[in-house]
Amino acid sequence: MKWHKDLYTGESILQKQRKIKWKIMHGAGQIRVYVITLASNRQNLLDIIPARELLQKHYPKRNLYVIGLAGNYQEALEVAGHIINDVYSKTGDFDVRGYIRDGGKQGV
């Protein structure tokens, strides 16, 4: 699992971002937290995954690239919308993967 250096974070967990990230990386349960990752396939823009799923032994965590965190599902939808809006307003396109790869979210 890789983490974007400048995570998009929901308001409800803004102050707890580092602690939540640490817990996820060390296998501690995060019941109400959602991670927003680059899509696992080319047909989608982003994936929203409950952090509790990452605790499963065989969950494919290896290729995940986390770009956002949220405190609940509704907030995860809002953060994902913000990411997509940010990409579109800066590039005129919906290529989230390319935007992040090229160092996205600079100057935000």
PDB file of N, CA, C and O in Angstrom, residues 8-63:
ATOM      1  N   TYR A   8      -6.028  13.913   0.468  1.00  0.00           N
ATOM      2  CA  TYR A   8      -7.308  14.608   0.571  1.00  0.00           C
ATOM      3  C   TYR A   8      -7.984  14.001   1.801  1.00  0.00           C
ATOM      4  O   TYR A   8      -8.057  12.781   1.929  1.00  0.00           O
ATOM      5  N   THR A   9      -8.468  14.839   2.701  1.00  0.00           N
ATOM      6  CA  THR A   9      -9.019  14.329   3.953  1.00  0.00           C
ATOM      7  C   THR A   9     -10.347  14.997   4.266  1.00  0.00           C
ATOM      8  O   THR A   9     -10.496  16.205   4.107  1.00  0.00           O
ATOM      9  N   GLY A  10     -11.289  14.186   4.739  1.00  0.00           N
ATOM     10  CA  GLY A  10     -12.587  14.703   5.150  1.00  0.00           C
ATOM     11  C   GLY A  10     -12.472  15.548   6.402  1.00  0.00           C
ATOM     12  O   GLY A  10     -11.571  15.352   7.227  1.00  0.00           O
ATOM     13  N   GLU A  11     -13.404  16.482   6.549  1.00  0.00           N
ATOM     14  CA  GLU A  11     -13.402  17.410   7.700  1.00  0.00           C
ATOM     15  C   GLU A  11     -13.427  16.685   9.043  1.00  0.00           C
ATOM     16  O   GLU A  11     -12.772  17.111   9.983  1.00  0.00           O
ATOM     17  N   SER A  12     -14.187  15.603   9.147  1.00  0.00           N
ATOM     18  CA  SER A  12     -14.383  14.959  10.442  1.00  0.00           C
ATOM     19  C   SER A  12     -13.118  14.290  10.977  1.00  0.00           C
ATOM     20  O   SER A  12     -13.024  14.022  12.173  1.00  0.00           O
ATOM     21  N   ILE A  13     -12.153  14.013  10.119  1.00  0.00           N
ATOM     22  CA  ILE A  13     -10.936  13.344  10.587  1.00  0.00           C
ATOM     23  C   ILE A  13      -9.669  14.142  10.286  1.00  0.00           C
ATOM     24  O   ILE A  13      -8.564  13.624  10.407  1.00  0.00           O
ATOM     25  N   LEU A  14      -9.842  15.378   9.923  1.00  0.00           N
ATOM     26  CA  LEU A  14      -8.709  16.217   9.551  1.00  0.00           C
ATOM     27  C   LEU A  14      -7.629  16.243  10.628  1.00  0.00           C
ATOM     28  O   LEU A  14      -6.439  16.109  10.337  1.00  0.00           O
ATOM     29  N   GLN A  15      -8.016  16.374  11.887  1.00  0.00           N
ATOM     30  CA  GLN A  15      -7.056  16.455  12.989  1.00  0.00           C
ATOM     31  C   GLN A  15      -6.485  15.086  13.374  1.00  0.00           C
ATOM     32  O   GLN A  15      -5.486  15.014  14.084  1.00  0.00           O
ATOM     33  N   LYS A  16      -7.131  14.007  12.920  1.00  0.00           N
ATOM     34  CA  LYS A  16      -6.703  12.661  13.296  1.00  0.00           C
ATOM     35  C   LYS A  16      -6.038  11.911  12.146  1.00  0.00           C
ATOM     36  O   LYS A  16      -5.781  10.723  12.245  1.00  0.00           O
ATOM     37  N   GLN A  17      -5.763  12.602  11.070  1.00  0.00           N
ATOM     38  CA  GLN A  17      -5.266  11.971   9.846  1.00  0.00           C
ATOM     39  C   GLN A  17      -4.022  11.105  10.080  1.00  0.00           C
ATOM     40  O   GLN A  17      -3.970   9.966   9.644  1.00  0.00           O
ATOM     41  N   ARG A  18      -3.027  11.632  10.754  1.00  0.00           N
ATOM     42  CA  ARG A  18      -1.783  10.881  10.987  1.00  0.00           C
ATOM     43  C   ARG A  18      -2.014   9.637  11.829  1.00  0.00           C
ATOM     44  O   ARG A  18      -1.467   8.572  11.540  1.00  0.00           O
ATOM     45  N   LYS A  19      -2.834   9.771  12.858  1.00  0.00           N
ATOM     46  CA  LYS A  19      -3.119   8.636  13.734  1.00  0.00           C
ATOM     47  C   LYS A  19      -3.883   7.546  12.973  1.00  0.00           C
ATOM     48  O   LYS A  19      -3.575   6.359  13.101  1.00  0.00           O
ATOM     49  N   ILE A  20      -4.864   7.944  12.184  1.00  0.00           N
ATOM     50  CA  ILE A  20      -5.649   6.988  11.407  1.00  0.00           C
ATOM     51  C   ILE A  20      -4.759   6.287  10.379  1.00  0.00           C
ATOM     52  O   ILE A  20      -4.823   5.063  10.214  1.00  0.00           O
ATOM     53  N   LYS A  21      -3.932   7.036   9.708  1.00  0.00           N
ATOM     54  CA  LYS A  21      -3.015   6.461   8.726  1.00  0.00           C
ATOM     55  C   LYS A  21      -2.095   5.436   9.401  1.00  0.00           C
ATOM     56  O   LYS A  21      -1.890   4.339   8.893  1.00  0.00           O
ATOM     57  N   TRP A  22      -1.554   5.781  10.561  1.00  0.00           N
ATOM     58  CA  TRP A  22      -0.683   4.876  11.296  1.00  0.00           C
ATOM     59  C   TRP A  22      -1.430   3.596  11.648  1.00  0.00           C
ATOM     60  O   TRP A  22      -0.896   2.496  11.487  1.00  0.00           O
ATOM     61  N   LYS A  23      -2.652   3.735  12.141  1.00  0.00           N
ATOM     62  CA  LYS A  23      -3.436   2.561  12.537  1.00  0.00           C
ATOM     63  C   LYS A  23      -3.715   1.658  11.337  1.00  0.00           C
ATOM     64  O   LYS A  23      -3.646   0.436  11.450  1.00  0.00           O
ATOM     65  N   ILE A  24      -4.049   2.238  10.205  1.00  0.00           N
ATOM     66  CA  ILE A  24      -4.311   1.437   9.010  1.00  0.00           C
ATOM     67  C   ILE A  24      -3.046   0.688   8.594  1.00  0.00           C
ATOM     68  O   ILE A  24      -3.083  -0.500   8.278  1.00  0.00           O
ATOM     69  N   MET A  25      -1.920   1.361   8.609  1.00  0.00           N
ATOM     70  CA  MET A  25      -0.665   0.735   8.197  1.00  0.00           C
ATOM     71  C   MET A  25      -0.217  -0.365   9.157  1.00  0.00           C
ATOM     72  O   MET A  25       0.496  -1.277   8.760  1.00  0.00           O
ATOM     73  N   HIS A  26      -0.658  -0.282  10.407  1.00  0.00           N
ATOM     74  CA  HIS A  26      -0.247  -1.275  11.406  1.00  0.00           C
ATOM     75  C   HIS A  26      -1.341  -2.284  11.742  1.00  0.00           C
ATOM     76  O   HIS A  26      -1.246  -2.998  12.744  1.00  0.00           O
ATOM     77  N   GLY A  27      -2.384  -2.326  10.942  1.00  0.00           N
ATOM     78  CA  GLY A  27      -3.409  -3.357  11.091  1.00  0.00           C
ATOM     79  C   GLY A  27      -4.383  -3.159  12.232  1.00  0.00           C
ATOM     80  O   GLY A  27      -5.037  -4.105  12.652  1.00  0.00           O
ATOM     81  N   ALA A  28      -4.491  -1.952  12.745  1.00  0.00           N
ATOM     82  CA  ALA A  28      -5.467  -1.684  13.803  1.00  0.00           C
ATOM     83  C   ALA A  28      -6.816  -1.388  13.149  1.00  0.00           C
ATOM     84  O   ALA A  28      -6.880  -0.740  12.108  1.00  0.00           O
ATOM     85  N   GLY A  29      -7.878  -1.865  13.725  1.00  0.00           N
ATOM     86  CA  GLY A  29      -9.204  -1.683  13.148  1.00  0.00           C
ATOM     87  C   GLY A  29      -9.678  -0.245  13.144  1.00  0.00           C
ATOM     88  O   GLY A  29      -9.518   0.478  14.118  1.00  0.00           O
ATOM     89  N   GLN A  30     -10.218   0.169  12.031  1.00  0.00           N
ATOM     90  CA  GLN A  30     -10.807   1.495  11.874  1.00  0.00           C
ATOM     91  C   GLN A  30     -12.205   1.291  11.323  1.00  0.00           C
ATOM     92  O   GLN A  30     -12.394   1.164  10.114  1.00  0.00           O
ATOM     93  N   ILE A  31     -13.191   1.267  12.196  1.00  0.00           N
ATOM     94  CA  ILE A  31     -14.540   0.859  11.813  1.00  0.00           C
ATOM     95  C   ILE A  31     -15.234   1.860  10.908  1.00  0.00           C
ATOM     96  O   ILE A  31     -15.827   1.496   9.913  1.00  0.00           O
ATOM     97  N   ARG A  32     -15.172   3.136  11.189  1.00  0.00           N
ATOM     98  CA  ARG A  32     -15.945   4.130  10.431  1.00  0.00           C
ATOM     99  C   ARG A  32     -15.118   4.898   9.401  1.00  0.00           C
ATOM    100  O   ARG A  32     -15.585   5.875   8.846  1.00  0.00           O
ATOM    101  N   VAL A  33     -13.907   4.473   9.156  1.00  0.00           N
ATOM    102  CA  VAL A  33     -13.021   5.186   8.238  1.00  0.00           C
ATOM    103  C   VAL A  33     -13.082   4.546   6.852  1.00  0.00           C
ATOM    104  O   VAL A  33     -13.186   3.332   6.723  1.00  0.00           O
ATOM    105  N   TYR A  34     -13.007   5.393   5.834  1.00  0.00           N
ATOM    106  CA  TYR A  34     -12.968   4.927   4.444  1.00  0.00           C
ATOM    107  C   TYR A  34     -11.711   5.466   3.784  1.00  0.00           C
ATOM    108  O   TYR A  34     -11.319   6.607   4.026  1.00  0.00           O
ATOM    109  N   VAL A  35     -11.083   4.627   2.975  1.00  0.00           N
ATOM    110  CA  VAL A  35      -9.932   5.069   2.205  1.00  0.00           C
ATOM    111  C   VAL A  35     -10.367   5.248   0.753  1.00  0.00           C
ATOM    112  O   VAL A  35     -11.197   4.505   0.243  1.00  0.00           O
ATOM    113  N   ILE A  36      -9.817   6.248   0.114  1.00  0.00           N
ATOM    114  CA  ILE A  36     -10.110   6.530  -1.293  1.00  0.00           C
ATOM    115  C   ILE A  36      -8.818   6.274  -2.044  1.00  0.00           C
ATOM    116  O   ILE A  36      -7.778   6.855  -1.723  1.00  0.00           O
ATOM    117  N   THR A  37      -8.895   5.358  -3.004  1.00  0.00           N
ATOM    118  CA  THR A  37      -7.707   4.944  -3.734  1.00  0.00           C
ATOM    119  C   THR A  37      -7.892   5.166  -5.227  1.00  0.00           C
ATOM    120  O   THR A  37      -9.014   5.348  -5.700  1.00  0.00           O
ATOM    121  N   LEU A  38      -6.780   5.125  -5.939  1.00  0.00           N
ATOM    122  CA  LEU A  38      -6.881   5.091  -7.393  1.00  0.00           C
ATOM    123  C   LEU A  38      -7.630   3.823  -7.764  1.00  0.00           C
ATOM    124  O   LEU A  38      -7.504   2.802  -7.087  1.00  0.00           O
ATOM    125  N   ALA A  39      -8.405   3.883  -8.814  1.00  0.00           N
ATOM    126  CA  ALA A  39      -9.265   2.760  -9.196  1.00  0.00           C
ATOM    127  C   ALA A  39      -8.448   1.510  -9.494  1.00  0.00           C
ATOM    128  O   ALA A  39      -7.341   1.575 -10.025  1.00  0.00           O
ATOM    129  N   SER A  40      -9.040   0.376  -9.164  1.00  0.00           N
ATOM    130  CA  SER A  40      -8.384  -0.904  -9.409  1.00  0.00           C
ATOM    131  C   SER A  40      -8.503  -1.339 -10.865  1.00  0.00           C
ATOM    132  O   SER A  40      -7.878  -2.295 -11.281  1.00  0.00           O
ATOM    133  N   ASN A  41      -9.322  -0.631 -11.641  1.00  0.00           N
ATOM    134  CA  ASN A  41      -9.438  -0.926 -13.070  1.00  0.00           C
ATOM    135  C   ASN A  41      -9.538   0.377 -13.848  1.00  0.00           C
ATOM    136  O   ASN A  41      -9.770   1.429 -13.296  1.00  0.00           O
ATOM    137  N   ARG A  42      -9.370   0.302 -15.141  1.00  0.00           N
ATOM    138  CA  ARG A  42      -9.325   1.506 -15.981  1.00  0.00           C
ATOM    139  C   ARG A  42     -10.704   2.099 -16.267  1.00  0.00           C
ATOM    140  O   ARG A  42     -10.797   3.221 -16.748  1.00  0.00           O
ATOM    141  N   GLN A  43     -11.790   1.381 -15.975  1.00  0.00           N
ATOM    142  CA  GLN A  43     -13.129   1.901 -16.247  1.00  0.00           C
ATOM    143  C   GLN A  43     -13.606   2.881 -15.171  1.00  0.00           C
ATOM    144  O   GLN A  43     -14.532   3.635 -15.399  1.00  0.00           O
ATOM    145  N   ASN A  44     -12.996   2.856 -14.006  1.00  0.00           N
ATOM    146  CA  ASN A  44     -13.412   3.706 -12.897  1.00  0.00           C
ATOM    147  C   ASN A  44     -12.371   4.790 -12.632  1.00  0.00           C
ATOM    148  O   ASN A  44     -11.228   4.693 -13.075  1.00  0.00           O
ATOM    149  N   LEU A  45     -12.768   5.802 -11.887  1.00  0.00           N
ATOM    150  CA  LEU A  45     -11.840   6.871 -11.516  1.00  0.00           C
ATOM    151  C   LEU A  45     -11.201   6.606 -10.155  1.00  0.00           C
ATOM    152  O   LEU A  45     -10.001   6.758  -9.981  1.00  0.00           O
ATOM    153  N   LEU A  46     -12.036   6.228  -9.179  1.00  0.00           N
ATOM    154  CA  LEU A  46     -11.573   6.016  -7.808  1.00  0.00           C
ATOM    155  C   LEU A  46     -12.290   4.815  -7.200  1.00  0.00           C
ATOM    156  O   LEU A  46     -13.372   4.431  -7.656  1.00  0.00           O
ATOM    157  N   ASP A  47     -11.716   4.257  -6.167  1.00  0.00           N
ATOM    158  CA  ASP A  47     -12.375   3.231  -5.360  1.00  0.00           C
ATOM    159  C   ASP A  47     -12.533   3.782  -3.948  1.00  0.00           C
ATOM    160  O   ASP A  47     -11.629   4.445  -3.423  1.00  0.00           O
ATOM    161  N   ILE A  48     -13.678   3.509  -3.335  1.00  0.00           N
ATOM    162  CA  ILE A  48     -13.924   3.867  -1.940  1.00  0.00           C
ATOM    163  C   ILE A  48     -14.018   2.558  -1.173  1.00  0.00           C
ATOM    164  O   ILE A  48     -14.895   1.729  -1.449  1.00  0.00           O
ATOM    165  N   ILE A  49     -13.109   2.367  -0.228  1.00  0.00           N
ATOM    166  CA  ILE A  49     -12.997   1.095   0.476  1.00  0.00           C
ATOM    167  C   ILE A  49     -13.105   1.322   1.977  1.00  0.00           C
ATOM    168  O   ILE A  49     -12.376   2.154   2.535  1.00  0.00           O
ATOM    169  N   PRO A  50     -14.006   0.581   2.652  1.00  0.00           N
ATOM    170  CA  PRO A  50     -14.031   0.668   4.121  1.00  0.00           C
ATOM    171  C   PRO A  50     -12.692   0.174   4.678  1.00  0.00           C
ATOM    172  O   PRO A  50     -12.192  -0.871   4.265  1.00  0.00           O
ATOM    173  N   ALA A  51     -12.103   0.916   5.579  1.00  0.00           N
ATOM    174  CA  ALA A  51     -10.795   0.552   6.131  1.00  0.00           C
ATOM    175  C   ALA A  51     -10.833  -0.805   6.807  1.00  0.00           C
ATOM    176  O   ALA A  51      -9.818  -1.512   6.823  1.00  0.00           O
ATOM    177  N   ARG A  52     -11.969  -1.205   7.326  1.00  0.00           N
ATOM    178  CA  ARG A  52     -12.063  -2.509   7.989  1.00  0.00           C
ATOM    179  C   ARG A  52     -11.802  -3.656   7.013  1.00  0.00           C
ATOM    180  O   ARG A  52     -11.338  -4.708   7.408  1.00  0.00           O
ATOM    181  N   GLU A  53     -12.077  -3.446   5.718  1.00  0.00           N
ATOM    182  CA  GLU A  53     -11.796  -4.493   4.732  1.00  0.00           C
ATOM    183  C   GLU A  53     -10.308  -4.738   4.580  1.00  0.00           C
ATOM    184  O   GLU A  53      -9.880  -5.826   4.200  1.00  0.00           O
ATOM    185  N   LEU A  54      -9.504  -3.737   4.861  1.00  0.00           N
ATOM    186  CA  LEU A  54      -8.062  -3.878   4.736  1.00  0.00           C
ATOM    187  C   LEU A  54      -7.484  -4.814   5.787  1.00  0.00           C
ATOM    188  O   LEU A  54      -6.334  -5.243   5.670  1.00  0.00           O
ATOM    189  N   LEU A  55      -8.265  -5.142   6.812  1.00  0.00           N
ATOM    190  CA  LEU A  55      -7.824  -6.067   7.849  1.00  0.00           C
ATOM    191  C   LEU A  55      -7.874  -7.513   7.386  1.00  0.00           C
ATOM    192  O   LEU A  55      -7.231  -8.382   7.978  1.00  0.00           O
ATOM    193  N   GLN A  56      -8.633  -7.790   6.339  1.00  0.00           N
ATOM    194  CA  GLN A  56      -8.740  -9.158   5.849  1.00  0.00           C
ATOM    195  C   GLN A  56      -7.382  -9.631   5.353  1.00  0.00           C
ATOM    196  O   GLN A  56      -6.678  -8.911   4.646  1.00  0.00           O
ATOM    197  N   LYS A  57      -7.047 -10.837   5.712  1.00  0.00           N
ATOM    198  CA  LYS A  57      -5.725 -11.378   5.420  1.00  0.00           C
ATOM    199  C   LYS A  57      -5.405 -11.371   3.923  1.00  0.00           C
ATOM    200  O   LYS A  57      -4.298 -11.056   3.521  1.00  0.00           O
ATOM    201  N   HIS A  58      -6.358 -11.718   3.105  1.00  0.00           N
ATOM    202  CA  HIS A  58      -6.089 -11.869   1.679  1.00  0.00           C
ATOM    203  C   HIS A  58      -6.579 -10.699   0.840  1.00  0.00           C
ATOM    204  O   HIS A  58      -6.668 -10.806  -0.374  1.00  0.00           O
ATOM    205  N   TYR A  59      -6.893  -9.571   1.485  1.00  0.00           N
ATOM    206  CA  TYR A  59      -7.319  -8.401   0.710  1.00  0.00           C
ATOM    207  C   TYR A  59      -6.123  -7.889  -0.091  1.00  0.00           C
ATOM    208  O   TYR A  59      -5.016  -7.755   0.454  1.00  0.00           O
ATOM    209  N   PRO A  60      -6.318  -7.596  -1.375  1.00  0.00           N
ATOM    210  CA  PRO A  60      -5.184  -7.178  -2.218  1.00  0.00           C
ATOM    211  C   PRO A  60      -4.719  -5.749  -1.922  1.00  0.00           C
ATOM    212  O   PRO A  60      -5.022  -4.807  -2.634  1.00  0.00           O
ATOM    213  N   LYS A  61      -3.958  -5.590  -0.843  1.00  0.00           N
ATOM    214  CA  LYS A  61      -3.494  -4.264  -0.407  1.00  0.00           C
ATOM    215  C   LYS A  61      -2.245  -3.818  -1.153  1.00  0.00           C
ATOM    216  O   LYS A  61      -1.910  -2.650  -1.177  1.00  0.00           O
ATOM    217  N   ARG A  62      -1.561  -4.731  -1.755  1.00  0.00           N
ATOM    218  CA  ARG A  62      -0.248  -4.470  -2.334  1.00  0.00           C
ATOM    219  C   ARG A  62      -0.245  -3.327  -3.354  1.00  0.00           C
ATOM    220  O   ARG A  62       0.642  -2.492  -3.348  1.00  0.00           O
ATOM    221  N   ASN A  63      -1.217  -3.282  -4.229  1.00  0.00           N
ATOM    222  CA  ASN A  63      -1.225  -2.285  -5.296  1.00  0.00           C
ATOM    223  C   ASN A  63      -2.114  -1.082  -5.008  1.00  0.00           C
ATOM    224  O   ASN A  63      -2.378  -0.299  -5.910  1.00  0.00           O
TER     225      ASN A  63
END
